XYZ file of C-alpha atoms in Angstrom:
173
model
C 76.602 122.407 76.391
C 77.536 121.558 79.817
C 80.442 118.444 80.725
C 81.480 118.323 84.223
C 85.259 117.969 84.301
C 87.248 116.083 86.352
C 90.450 118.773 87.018
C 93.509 117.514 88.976
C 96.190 120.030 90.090
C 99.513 117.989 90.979
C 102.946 118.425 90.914
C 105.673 119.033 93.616
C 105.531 122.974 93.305
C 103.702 125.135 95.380
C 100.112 126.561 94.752
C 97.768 123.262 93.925
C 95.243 123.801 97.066
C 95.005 128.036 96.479
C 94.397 127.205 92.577
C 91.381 125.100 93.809
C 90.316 128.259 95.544
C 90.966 130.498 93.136
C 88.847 128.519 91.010
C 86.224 128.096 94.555
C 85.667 131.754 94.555
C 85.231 132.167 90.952
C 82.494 129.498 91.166
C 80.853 131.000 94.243
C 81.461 134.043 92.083
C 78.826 133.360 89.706
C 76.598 132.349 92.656
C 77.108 128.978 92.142
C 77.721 126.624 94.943
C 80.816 124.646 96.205
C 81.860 121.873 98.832
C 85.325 122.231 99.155
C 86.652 119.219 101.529
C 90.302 119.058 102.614
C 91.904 115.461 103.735
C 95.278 116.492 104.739
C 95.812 119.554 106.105
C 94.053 119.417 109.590
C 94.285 122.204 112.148
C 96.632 124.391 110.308
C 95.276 127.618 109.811
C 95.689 129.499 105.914
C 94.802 132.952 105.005
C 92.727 131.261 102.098
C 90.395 129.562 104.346
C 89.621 132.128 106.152
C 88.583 134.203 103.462
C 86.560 131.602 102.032
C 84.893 131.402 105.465
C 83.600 134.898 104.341
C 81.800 132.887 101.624
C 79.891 130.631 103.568
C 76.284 130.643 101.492
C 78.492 129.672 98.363
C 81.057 127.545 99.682
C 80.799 124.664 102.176
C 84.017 123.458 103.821
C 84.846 120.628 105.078
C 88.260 119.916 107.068
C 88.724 115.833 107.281
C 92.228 115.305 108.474
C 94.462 115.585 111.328
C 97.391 116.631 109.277
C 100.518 115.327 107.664
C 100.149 111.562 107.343
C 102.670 110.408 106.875
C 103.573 111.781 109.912
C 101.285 109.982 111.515
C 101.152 108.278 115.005
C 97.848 106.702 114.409
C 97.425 105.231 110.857
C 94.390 103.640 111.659
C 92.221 106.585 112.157
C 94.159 108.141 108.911
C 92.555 105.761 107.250
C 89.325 105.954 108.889
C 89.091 109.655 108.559
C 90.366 109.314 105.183
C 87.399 106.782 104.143
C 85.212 109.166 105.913
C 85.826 112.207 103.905
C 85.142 109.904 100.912
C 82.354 109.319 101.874
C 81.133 112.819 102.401
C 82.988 113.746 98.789
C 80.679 110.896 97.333
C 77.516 112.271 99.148
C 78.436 116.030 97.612
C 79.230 114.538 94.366
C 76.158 112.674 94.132
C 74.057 115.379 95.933
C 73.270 118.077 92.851
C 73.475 120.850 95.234
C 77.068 121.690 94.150
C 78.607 123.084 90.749
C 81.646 122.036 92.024
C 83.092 119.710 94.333
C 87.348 120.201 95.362
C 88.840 117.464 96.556
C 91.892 118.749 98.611
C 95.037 116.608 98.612
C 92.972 113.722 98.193
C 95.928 112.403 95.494
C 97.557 111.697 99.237
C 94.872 109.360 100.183
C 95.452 107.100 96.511
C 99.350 107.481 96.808
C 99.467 106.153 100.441
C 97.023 103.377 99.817
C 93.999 104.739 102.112
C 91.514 104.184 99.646
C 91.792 102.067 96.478
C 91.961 103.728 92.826
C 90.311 101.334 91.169
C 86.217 101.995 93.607
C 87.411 105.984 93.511
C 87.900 106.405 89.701
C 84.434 103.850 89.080
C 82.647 106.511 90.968
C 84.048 109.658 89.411
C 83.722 108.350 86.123
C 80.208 107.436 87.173
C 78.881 111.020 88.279
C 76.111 113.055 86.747
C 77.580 114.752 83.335
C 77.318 118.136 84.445
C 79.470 117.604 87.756
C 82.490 119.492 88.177
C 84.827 117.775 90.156
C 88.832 119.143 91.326
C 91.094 117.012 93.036
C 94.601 118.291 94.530
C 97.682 116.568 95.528
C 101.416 115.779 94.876
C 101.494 112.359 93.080
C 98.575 111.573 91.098
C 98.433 108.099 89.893
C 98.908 107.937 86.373
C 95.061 106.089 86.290
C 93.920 109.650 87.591
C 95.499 111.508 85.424
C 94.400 109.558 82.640
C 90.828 109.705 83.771
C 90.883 113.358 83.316
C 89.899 116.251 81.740
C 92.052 119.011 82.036
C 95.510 118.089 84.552
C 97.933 120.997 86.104
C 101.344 120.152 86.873
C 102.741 122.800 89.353
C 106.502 122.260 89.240
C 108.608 124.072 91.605
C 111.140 126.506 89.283
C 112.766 128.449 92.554
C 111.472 128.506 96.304
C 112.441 130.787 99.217
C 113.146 128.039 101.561
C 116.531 127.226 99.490
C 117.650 130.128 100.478
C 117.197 129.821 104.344
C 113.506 131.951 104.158
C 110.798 130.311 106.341
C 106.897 130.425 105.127
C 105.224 133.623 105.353
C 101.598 134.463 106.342
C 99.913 136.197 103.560
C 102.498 134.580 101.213
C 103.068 130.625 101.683
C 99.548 130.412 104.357
């Protein structure tokens, strides 16, 4: 028997978004196919998306944001890129073309109010049984969390960056 899960990887530790790729690969592994949209992280480059680029007949990505948010000098179009990627989530989700759908820091999009919980979760709890669907993001709302299936809590035990070391490519992109 086949029960699509609804997977959330959360926490303030590092790892959530190359989990969801890990898990990306595996699917597109077994031939099966993925849309893997990102809301947050705009125009930064990571060593994981290029690699997945190398999976392109498995994995469709999509990159919806301009960035850091809250960070933002143009809340506005956030929010309208933010309902826009919904909208292509809901379109994959309802589609049947994909195994599994990854929702990429889309917790971000809940926790700052861009969208409201109460439409999202209706839909996700509405999709076809078999869907798979992963969403990423510090801050989960407890409602998501609750709606789930199987929740990760990355928790950060020691980082490199207390002790004065910047990101690394290969390592932290």
């Amino acid at each position: 028997m086949t029960k699509g899960l609804l997977i959330i990887h959360t926490g303030d530790g590092k790892g959530k978004t190359t989990a969801a790729l890990g898990m990306a690969l595996r699917t597109a592994g077994h031939g099966l196919r993925v849309c893997f949209i990102q809301f947050i992280k705009g125009s930064w480059r990571y060593g994981e998306l290029e690699a997945v680029k190398r999976f392109d007949d498995c994995i469709d990505l999509h990159v919806m944001g301009r960035g850091f948010t809250w960070k933002s000098e143009s809340l506005e179009e956030d929010i309208r890129l933010a309902r826009e990627g919904w909208a292509l989530a809901c379109q994959a989700i309802d589609s049947g073309q994909y195994h599994l759908v990854v929702l990429d820091e889309f917790t971000y999009l809940l926790h700052y109010r861009m969208l409201e919980i109460a439409p999202c979760l209706e839909f996700l709890a509405s999709r076809r049984a078999e869907q798979h669907v992963l969403i990423t993001g510090r801050y989960a709302p407890q409602a998501l969390i609750e709606a789930a299936d199987l929740v990760t809590e990355m928790r950060v035990v020691k980082h490199p960056l207390k002790s004065g070391i910047k990101a690394q490519k290969g390592i932290e992109f």
